[in-house]
Amino acid sequence: MNDKTRRLAMVFIVMGVLQSPFFASLDAQEDGAGTTEISASTLKDLISEDPQKSKAAIQLIREAKDPSLLDDLAPLLDSPEGRSRQIVTMLVLGVYPDLAHQFFKQASQRPAAPAREAAMYGLARIPSAVVVEDLVNGLKDQEKVVRTAALRGMQLICRPDSSVLFPALLTAETSQIPNLHPGSAAVQQFLGGSLEPSFRTELKGIWHETSTHQTLTKIQNDFAGNFKNEDTERALQKIFNSSRGWTGKPTTDQDLSYTFSMVNLASGSTKEISIEATPKESSLVRQLDYHLDRGVHLRLIADLWLQAPHLYTLSISIEKNSVLVEVDMAGAPSLHAGVGLLNIAYWQGRVATCSKATLKFNSSNGRFISEKGFDANSKLVWSAAVGSWLTTDQPSTTKDFPESIQVLMPEGQVGARKYHLDFNAIFKISQGQWHLSKAEMNEWVPDSSGKKESSLKAIAELDFKSQ
């Protein structure tokens, strides 16, 4: 058993024991310590590499329910061994829910960085808004690993439960909607509170899965209004207004009902998914960085910048017909494009080497034109462009939507290999709703003469259902 497998096994053991019928019956007992005494050897067995010893120790501690054991469990978080910290974290959350906040708050102040890191993850799993302040304090830690854990904790707070959400998307019947963490509103207030966060690079890594449409809109307005040059402010407002219908986690007041089908031509695999999503469900799934209207896996540089211009902007220049934005991609999540919906994809190409980028927008109407991404050696690793546009009149506003988007990846990574990929997506508007029509992924491969030819690898189509 390798280290990764052993760590996962320990986590599942802890979760399984805490959720077992045996311990469910114990929950019905009176609160307070049991009669079982916990010895030093039991604590040693708790973090043993022997799964059976760990399981037995967990059972004893769970039966004892002795709050004084928390003082003995806290030092175990100091270990650099992640397995030990995972066991203690899950144990405290499951056995001492009423004392968990105090326990992890104190752990966040321990001298050992591993303990402070574990505390951030433990705090994020406590269903209370009070933990947000502790996570914000974690962002001030001198150790990057602790700051990163605090940000990941915020991300966890803002993510809906996919195990509840995904089934709801597949049926038109009234479904359970996952409840958001009580601290999610406090996280949004924190995210939208400053245009100059001190942890800019780290924040890029989670912003796309943490911020909401309301937070993004506030940041965009604050960012544009922060420019003393009125021409720049007006140009930015045009860009933000033009993009608000199709990127930046747009909201909708319409149900989405369609059938999505895709084929992996390289392997012969096929997949068909029926979507029946309410506006609320469409909004929630965007927090997982999936977009039901796009109907493809696509993360543009423009998406990242439009969601967080204060984190990415290096410079903005206005030319006669265009606005150019220089973007710093350090710390950004990988770019990707591919045929796929939700957590299933065929031939999704990824680019993780983009260091800097240039975005181009139309200066007269704010429409996105194109983008280019370069690695640290100024080599082009990503380019994307909108070929044509669609316009729909909505109440009190007119929104622009791309009709076609093309993405080129000279070295797009699919699995362990890199390919020269060409992704194309066509969109349409049905009953006022913008959505995917069809998409395809092509690979450019050399023929016998060395000239490259296009080879179709995967295709997708979306059949929109009338309301």
Coordinates of C-alpha atoms in Angstrom, one line a residue:
M1 CA 0.0 0.0 0.0
N2 CA 1.6 3.3 -1.1
D3 CA 1.5 6.5 1.0
K4 CA -1.4 8.1 -0.9
T5 CA -3.5 5.0 -0.7
R6 CA -2.8 4.6 3.0
R7 CA -3.8 8.2 3.7
L8 CA -7.1 7.8 1.8
A9 CA -7.7 4.5 3.6
M10 CA -7.3 6.3 7.0
V11 CA -9.7 9.0 6.0
F12 CA -12.4 6.5 4.9
I13 CA -11.9 4.5 8.1
V14 CA -12.5 7.6 10.2
M15 CA -15.5 8.7 8.2
G16 CA -16.9 5.2 8.2
V17 CA -16.5 4.6 11.9
L18 CA -18.1 8.0 12.8
Q19 CA -21.1 7.3 10.5
S20 CA -21.6 3.7 11.4
P21 CA -24.8 2.4 13.1
F22 CA -22.8 1.6 16.2
F23 CA -21.8 5.2 16.8
A24 CA -25.3 6.4 15.7
S25 CA -26.7 4.6 18.7
L26 CA -24.1 6.2 20.9
D27 CA -25.3 9.6 19.9
A28 CA -28.6 8.8 21.6
Q29 CA -26.7 8.6 24.9
E30 CA -26.4 11.5 27.3
D31 CA -23.7 13.9 26.4
G32 CA -20.6 13.8 28.4
A33 CA -17.7 11.4 29.0
G34 CA -18.3 7.6 29.0
T35 CA -16.7 5.1 31.3
T36 CA -14.0 4.1 28.8
E37 CA -10.5 5.3 29.8
I38 CA -8.1 6.3 27.0
S39 CA -4.5 5.3 27.5
A40 CA -1.4 6.7 25.8
S41 CA -1.2 3.5 23.8
T42 CA -4.7 4.2 22.4
L43 CA -3.5 7.6 21.1
K44 CA -0.5 6.0 19.6
D45 CA -2.7 3.4 17.9
L46 CA -4.9 6.2 16.6
I47 CA -2.2 7.3 14.1
S48 CA -0.8 3.9 13.5
E49 CA -0.2 2.8 10.0
D50 CA -2.2 -0.4 10.9
P51 CA -5.8 0.4 9.8
Q52 CA -7.2 -2.1 12.3
K53 CA -5.4 -0.4 15.2
S54 CA -6.6 3.0 14.1
K55 CA -10.2 1.8 13.7
A56 CA -10.1 0.3 17.2
A57 CA -8.7 3.5 18.7
I58 CA -11.3 5.6 17.0
Q59 CA -14.0 3.5 18.4
L60 CA -12.6 3.8 21.9
I61 CA -12.3 7.6 21.7
R62 CA -15.8 7.9 20.2
E63 CA -17.2 5.8 23.0
A64 CA -15.4 7.7 25.7
K65 CA -16.5 11.2 24.5
D66 CA -14.1 12.7 26.9
P67 CA -13.5 16.4 26.2
S68 CA -10.2 16.3 28.1
L69 CA -8.8 14.2 25.3
L70 CA -8.7 17.3 23.0
D71 CA -5.6 18.4 24.9
D72 CA -4.0 15.1 23.9
L73 CA -5.2 15.2 20.3
A74 CA -4.0 18.8 19.6
P75 CA -0.2 17.9 19.6
L76 CA -0.9 15.2 16.9
L77 CA -1.7 18.0 14.5
D78 CA 1.9 19.2 14.7
S79 CA 3.1 16.2 12.7
P80 CA 4.1 16.8 9.1
E81 CA 2.5 13.5 8.2
G82 CA -0.8 14.4 6.6
R83 CA -2.4 11.1 7.5
S84 CA -2.2 11.9 11.3
R85 CA -3.7 15.3 10.8
Q86 CA -6.5 14.0 8.7
I87 CA -7.5 11.4 11.3
V88 CA -7.5 13.9 14.1
T89 CA -9.4 16.5 12.1
M90 CA -12.2 14.2 11.1
L91 CA -12.3 12.7 14.6
V92 CA -12.7 16.1 16.3
L93 CA -15.4 17.2 13.9
G94 CA -17.3 14.0 14.3
V95 CA -17.0 13.3 18.1
Y96 CA -16.8 16.9 19.5
P97 CA -18.9 19.1 17.2
D98 CA -19.7 21.6 19.9
L99 CA -16.0 22.0 20.8
A100 CA -14.6 21.8 17.3
H101 CA -14.4 25.6 16.8
Q102 CA -12.5 26.2 20.0
F103 CA -10.2 23.3 19.2
F104 CA -9.3 24.4 15.7
K105 CA -9.1 28.1 16.7
Q106 CA -6.5 27.2 19.3
A107 CA -4.7 24.9 16.8
S108 CA -4.5 27.9 14.4
Q109 CA -2.2 29.5 16.9
R110 CA 0.2 26.6 17.6
P111 CA 3.9 27.1 16.7
A112 CA 3.9 24.2 14.2
A113 CA 2.8 25.2 10.7
P114 CA 1.3 21.8 10.0
A115 CA -1.1 22.3 12.9
R116 CA -2.1 25.7 11.7
E117 CA -2.6 24.3 8.2
A118 CA -4.9 21.5 9.5
A119 CA -6.8 24.1 11.6
M120 CA -7.8 26.0 8.4
Y121 CA -9.3 22.9 6.9
G122 CA -11.0 21.9 10.1
L123 CA -12.5 25.4 10.6
A124 CA -13.9 25.3 7.0
R125 CA -15.9 22.1 7.8
I126 CA -17.7 23.7 10.8
P127 CA -21.2 24.9 9.8
S128 CA -21.0 28.3 11.3
A129 CA -20.3 31.8 10.0
V130 CA -17.9 32.5 12.9
V131 CA -15.1 30.5 11.2
V132 CA -14.7 33.0 8.4
E133 CA -12.9 35.5 10.7
D134 CA -10.5 32.7 11.7
L135 CA -9.8 31.9 8.0
V136 CA -9.2 35.6 7.3
N137 CA -6.7 35.6 10.1
G138 CA -5.1 32.6 8.5
L139 CA -4.3 34.6 5.4
K140 CA -1.9 36.7 7.5
D141 CA 0.2 33.7 8.5
Q142 CA 3.9 33.8 7.6
E143 CA 3.8 30.3 6.1
K144 CA 2.4 30.1 2.5
V145 CA 1.0 26.6 3.2
V146 CA -1.2 28.0 5.9
R147 CA -2.4 30.9 3.8
T148 CA -3.2 28.5 1.0
A149 CA -5.1 26.3 3.4
A150 CA -7.1 29.3 4.5
L151 CA -8.0 30.2 0.9
R152 CA -9.0 26.6 0.2
G153 CA -11.1 26.7 3.3
M154 CA -13.0 29.7 1.9
Q155 CA -13.3 27.9 -1.4
L156 CA -14.9 24.9 0.5
I157 CA -17.3 27.2 2.2
C158 CA -18.6 28.6 -1.1
R159 CA -18.8 25.4 -3.0
P160 CA -22.2 23.7 -3.2
D161 CA -22.4 19.9 -2.6
S162 CA -22.1 18.4 -6.1
S163 CA -23.5 15.0 -4.8
V164 CA -26.8 16.8 -4.2
L165 CA -26.7 19.4 -7.0
F166 CA -25.8 17.1 -9.9
P167 CA -28.8 14.8 -9.5
A168 CA -31.1 17.8 -9.3
L169 CA -29.8 19.0 -12.7
L170 CA -31.0 15.8 -14.3
T171 CA -34.7 16.0 -13.4
A172 CA -37.5 18.4 -13.9
E173 CA -39.1 17.3 -10.7
T174 CA -38.7 19.4 -7.6
S175 CA -35.3 18.5 -6.2
Q176 CA -33.3 19.2 -3.1
I177 CA -31.0 22.2 -3.4
P178 CA -27.8 22.0 -1.5
N179 CA -27.6 24.4 1.4
L180 CA -24.7 26.8 1.3
H181 CA -22.4 27.1 4.2
P182 CA -23.6 29.7 6.8
G183 CA -20.4 31.6 6.2
S184 CA -20.6 31.9 2.4
A185 CA -22.1 35.5 2.6
A186 CA -19.3 36.6 4.9
V187 CA -16.7 35.2 2.5
Q188 CA -18.3 37.2 -0.4
Q189 CA -18.1 40.3 1.7
F190 CA -14.5 39.7 2.3
L191 CA -13.7 39.0 -1.4
G192 CA -15.4 42.1 -2.5
G193 CA -13.9 44.3 0.1
S194 CA -10.6 45.3 -1.4
L195 CA -9.1 46.0 -4.8
E196 CA -5.6 45.4 -3.5
P197 CA -5.4 42.2 -1.5
S198 CA -2.0 41.4 -0.2
F199 CA -2.3 37.7 -1.3
R200 CA -3.1 38.4 -4.9
T201 CA -1.3 35.4 -6.4
E202 CA -2.8 32.9 -4.1
L203 CA -6.3 34.3 -4.5
K204 CA -6.2 33.8 -8.2
G205 CA -6.2 30.0 -7.7
I206 CA -9.6 30.0 -6.0
W207 CA -11.4 33.1 -7.2
H208 CA -13.2 31.4 -10.1
E209 CA -14.8 28.8 -7.7
T210 CA -15.4 31.1 -4.8
S211 CA -16.8 34.5 -5.9
T212 CA -20.5 35.0 -6.9
H213 CA -22.0 37.1 -9.7
Q214 CA -22.8 39.8 -7.2
T215 CA -19.3 39.9 -5.9
L216 CA -17.8 40.0 -9.4
T217 CA -20.2 42.9 -10.4
K218 CA -19.1 44.9 -7.4
I219 CA -15.4 44.3 -8.1
Q220 CA -15.9 45.3 -11.8
N221 CA -17.7 48.5 -10.9
D222 CA -15.1 49.4 -8.2
F223 CA -12.2 48.6 -10.5
A224 CA -13.5 50.8 -13.3
G225 CA -14.4 53.6 -11.0
N226 CA -10.9 53.5 -9.5
F227 CA -9.4 55.0 -12.7
K228 CA -9.1 58.7 -12.8
N229 CA -8.9 58.7 -16.5
E230 CA -12.5 58.9 -17.7
D231 CA -11.8 57.3 -21.1
T232 CA -10.4 54.2 -19.4
E233 CA -13.3 54.1 -17.0
R234 CA -15.9 54.3 -19.8
A235 CA -14.0 51.7 -21.9
L236 CA -14.0 49.3 -19.0
Q237 CA -17.7 49.8 -18.3
K238 CA -18.4 49.0 -21.9
I239 CA -16.4 45.8 -21.7
F240 CA -18.0 44.7 -18.4
N241 CA -21.5 45.4 -19.7
S242 CA -21.0 43.6 -23.0
S243 CA -19.6 40.5 -21.3
R244 CA -22.0 40.3 -18.4
G245 CA -24.5 38.0 -20.3
W246 CA -22.0 35.2 -21.2
T247 CA -19.1 35.4 -18.8
G248 CA -18.4 36.5 -15.2
K249 CA -20.9 34.0 -13.8
P250 CA -24.1 35.5 -15.4
T251 CA -27.4 35.0 -13.8
T252 CA -30.6 33.9 -15.6
D253 CA -34.3 33.9 -14.9
Q254 CA -35.0 31.0 -17.3
D255 CA -35.1 27.3 -16.8
L256 CA -32.6 25.3 -18.9
S257 CA -33.9 22.2 -20.6
Y258 CA -31.9 20.3 -23.2
T259 CA -30.2 17.1 -24.2
F260 CA -26.5 17.1 -24.6
S261 CA -24.7 14.3 -26.5
M262 CA -21.0 13.8 -27.3
V263 CA -18.8 11.3 -29.1
N264 CA -15.1 10.5 -28.6
L265 CA -14.2 9.5 -32.1
A266 CA -10.8 8.3 -31.1
S267 CA -12.2 5.7 -28.7
G268 CA -15.8 5.3 -29.9
S269 CA -17.2 6.3 -26.5
T270 CA -20.5 8.2 -26.4
K271 CA -22.4 10.1 -23.7
E272 CA -25.9 11.6 -23.5
I273 CA -27.0 13.9 -20.6
S274 CA -30.4 15.4 -20.2
I275 CA -30.4 18.7 -18.2
E276 CA -33.4 20.2 -16.4
A277 CA -32.0 23.1 -14.5
T278 CA -33.8 25.9 -12.6
P279 CA -32.1 29.4 -12.5
K280 CA -31.0 28.7 -9.0
E281 CA -29.4 25.4 -10.0
S282 CA -27.6 27.0 -13.0
S283 CA -26.2 29.7 -10.6
L284 CA -25.0 27.1 -8.1
V285 CA -23.3 24.9 -10.7
R286 CA -21.2 28.0 -11.8
Q287 CA -19.7 27.9 -8.3
L288 CA -18.1 24.6 -9.4
D289 CA -16.8 26.3 -12.6
Y290 CA -19.3 24.5 -14.8
H291 CA -21.5 26.5 -17.2
L292 CA -24.7 24.8 -18.4
D293 CA -25.4 27.5 -21.1
R294 CA -21.9 27.1 -22.7
G295 CA -22.3 23.3 -22.7
V296 CA -18.6 22.8 -23.1
H297 CA -15.5 22.8 -20.9
L298 CA -14.0 26.2 -21.6
R299 CA -11.9 28.5 -19.4
L300 CA -10.7 31.6 -21.3
I301 CA -8.1 34.1 -20.1
A302 CA -11.0 36.6 -20.6
D303 CA -13.1 34.6 -18.1
L304 CA -10.4 34.9 -15.4
W305 CA -9.7 38.6 -16.1
L306 CA -13.4 39.6 -16.2
Q307 CA -14.1 37.8 -13.0
A308 CA -11.2 39.5 -11.2
P309 CA -9.6 42.4 -13.1
H310 CA -8.0 43.7 -9.8
L311 CA -6.0 40.5 -9.6
Y312 CA -4.8 40.1 -13.2
T313 CA -4.4 43.5 -14.8
L314 CA -0.9 44.7 -15.6
S315 CA -1.8 47.6 -18.0
I316 CA -4.7 48.9 -20.0
S317 CA -4.2 50.9 -23.3
I318 CA -6.9 52.4 -25.5
E319 CA -6.2 52.5 -29.3
K320 CA -8.3 53.8 -32.1
N321 CA -10.5 50.7 -32.5
S322 CA -9.6 48.5 -29.6
V323 CA -8.7 48.2 -25.9
L324 CA -5.7 46.1 -25.0
V325 CA -5.3 44.6 -21.6
E326 CA -2.0 43.1 -20.4
V327 CA -2.6 40.3 -17.9
D328 CA -0.4 38.6 -15.3
M329 CA -1.2 34.9 -15.3
A330 CA 1.1 33.9 -12.4
G331 CA -0.9 31.8 -9.9
A332 CA -3.9 31.5 -12.3
P333 CA -5.7 28.1 -12.7
S334 CA -4.9 26.3 -15.9
L335 CA -6.7 27.2 -19.1
H336 CA -8.8 24.5 -20.8
A337 CA -11.1 23.8 -23.7
G338 CA -12.8 20.6 -24.7
V339 CA -16.0 18.7 -25.4
G340 CA -17.7 18.0 -22.1
L341 CA -20.5 18.8 -19.6
L342 CA -20.3 18.9 -15.9
N343 CA -17.5 16.5 -14.7
I344 CA -17.3 14.5 -17.9
A345 CA -15.1 15.5 -20.8
Y346 CA -13.7 14.1 -24.0
W347 CA -10.4 15.5 -25.4
Q348 CA -10.2 18.4 -23.0
G349 CA -6.9 20.2 -23.6
R350 CA -5.2 22.0 -20.8
V351 CA -2.6 24.7 -20.7
A352 CA -0.8 25.4 -17.4
T353 CA 2.2 27.2 -18.7
C354 CA 0.7 30.6 -19.5
S355 CA 2.7 33.3 -17.8
K356 CA 1.4 36.5 -19.4
A357 CA -1.4 37.3 -21.8
T358 CA -2.9 40.0 -23.9
L359 CA -6.7 40.6 -24.3
K360 CA -8.2 42.6 -27.1
F361 CA -11.7 44.2 -26.9
N362 CA -13.7 46.4 -29.3
S363 CA -13.4 50.0 -28.0
S364 CA -16.8 51.1 -29.5
N365 CA -19.0 48.4 -28.0
G366 CA -16.8 46.5 -25.5
R367 CA -17.1 43.2 -27.2
F368 CA -14.3 40.6 -26.6
I369 CA -12.2 40.1 -29.8
S370 CA -9.3 37.8 -29.0
E371 CA -6.7 36.7 -26.5
K372 CA -3.1 35.3 -26.6
G373 CA -1.3 33.6 -23.8
F374 CA 2.5 33.2 -23.6
D375 CA 4.8 31.1 -21.4
A376 CA 7.8 32.5 -19.5
N377 CA 9.9 32.3 -22.7
S378 CA 7.4 34.4 -24.6
K379 CA 6.2 31.3 -26.6
L380 CA 2.6 31.3 -27.7
V381 CA 0.8 28.6 -25.8
W382 CA -2.8 29.6 -26.1
S383 CA -5.0 31.8 -28.4
A384 CA -8.7 32.3 -28.6
A385 CA -11.1 34.5 -30.6
V386 CA -14.8 35.2 -31.1
G387 CA -15.7 34.9 -34.8
S388 CA -19.1 36.4 -34.8
W389 CA -21.8 37.7 -32.4
L390 CA -25.4 37.3 -31.5
T391 CA -27.6 39.9 -29.9
T392 CA -30.8 39.5 -28.0
D393 CA -33.1 42.2 -26.6
Q394 CA -33.8 41.7 -22.9
P395 CA -36.0 43.9 -20.7
S396 CA -34.2 47.2 -20.1
T397 CA -31.0 46.0 -21.7
T398 CA -29.4 44.5 -24.8
K399 CA -26.9 41.7 -24.3
D400 CA -24.2 40.4 -26.6
F401 CA -23.3 36.8 -26.9
P402 CA -20.6 35.0 -29.0
E403 CA -21.9 33.0 -31.9
S404 CA -18.6 31.2 -32.4
I405 CA -15.4 30.7 -30.3
Q406 CA -12.2 29.2 -31.5
V407 CA -9.3 28.1 -29.3
L408 CA -5.9 27.0 -30.5
M409 CA -3.5 25.1 -28.2
P410 CA -0.1 24.3 -29.9
E411 CA 0.7 22.0 -26.9
G412 CA -2.6 21.3 -25.2
Q413 CA -2.2 18.6 -22.6
V414 CA -4.7 15.7 -22.7
G415 CA -3.9 13.2 -20.0
A416 CA -0.1 12.7 -20.0
R417 CA 0.5 13.7 -23.6
K418 CA 0.5 17.0 -25.5
Y419 CA -1.2 17.7 -28.8
H420 CA -1.7 20.5 -31.3
L421 CA -5.4 21.1 -30.7
D422 CA -8.0 23.2 -32.4
F423 CA -11.3 23.7 -30.5
N424 CA -14.4 25.2 -32.0
A425 CA -17.8 25.9 -30.5
I426 CA -21.0 27.3 -32.1
F427 CA -23.7 28.9 -30.1
K428 CA -27.3 30.1 -30.7
I429 CA -30.2 31.8 -29.0
S430 CA -33.4 30.0 -28.4
Q431 CA -36.4 31.7 -26.7
G432 CA -34.0 34.3 -25.4
Q433 CA -31.6 31.8 -24.0
W434 CA -28.0 31.7 -25.2
H435 CA -26.7 28.1 -25.4
L436 CA -24.3 25.7 -27.2
S437 CA -25.3 24.4 -30.6
K438 CA -22.3 22.2 -31.4
A439 CA -18.7 21.8 -30.6
E440 CA -15.7 19.9 -31.9
M441 CA -12.1 19.2 -31.0
N442 CA -9.5 18.6 -33.8
E443 CA -5.9 17.6 -33.6
W444 CA -3.4 18.9 -36.1
V445 CA -1.2 15.9 -37.2
P446 CA 1.6 15.8 -39.8
D447 CA 1.0 13.8 -42.9
S448 CA 3.7 11.8 -44.8
S449 CA 5.1 15.1 -46.3
G450 CA 5.3 16.8 -42.9
K451 CA 2.3 19.1 -43.6
K452 CA -0.2 19.2 -40.8
E453 CA -3.8 18.1 -41.4
S454 CA -6.8 18.3 -39.1
S455 CA -8.1 15.2 -37.5
L456 CA -11.5 15.2 -35.7
K457 CA -11.3 13.8 -32.2
A458 CA -14.5 14.6 -30.4
I459 CA -17.9 16.3 -31.2
A460 CA -20.8 17.5 -29.2
E461 CA -24.4 18.7 -29.9
L462 CA -27.0 20.3 -27.8
D463 CA -30.7 19.9 -28.5
F464 CA -32.6 22.7 -26.8
K465 CA -36.1 21.9 -25.6
S466 CA -38.9 24.5 -26.1
Q467 CA -40.4 25.9 -22.9

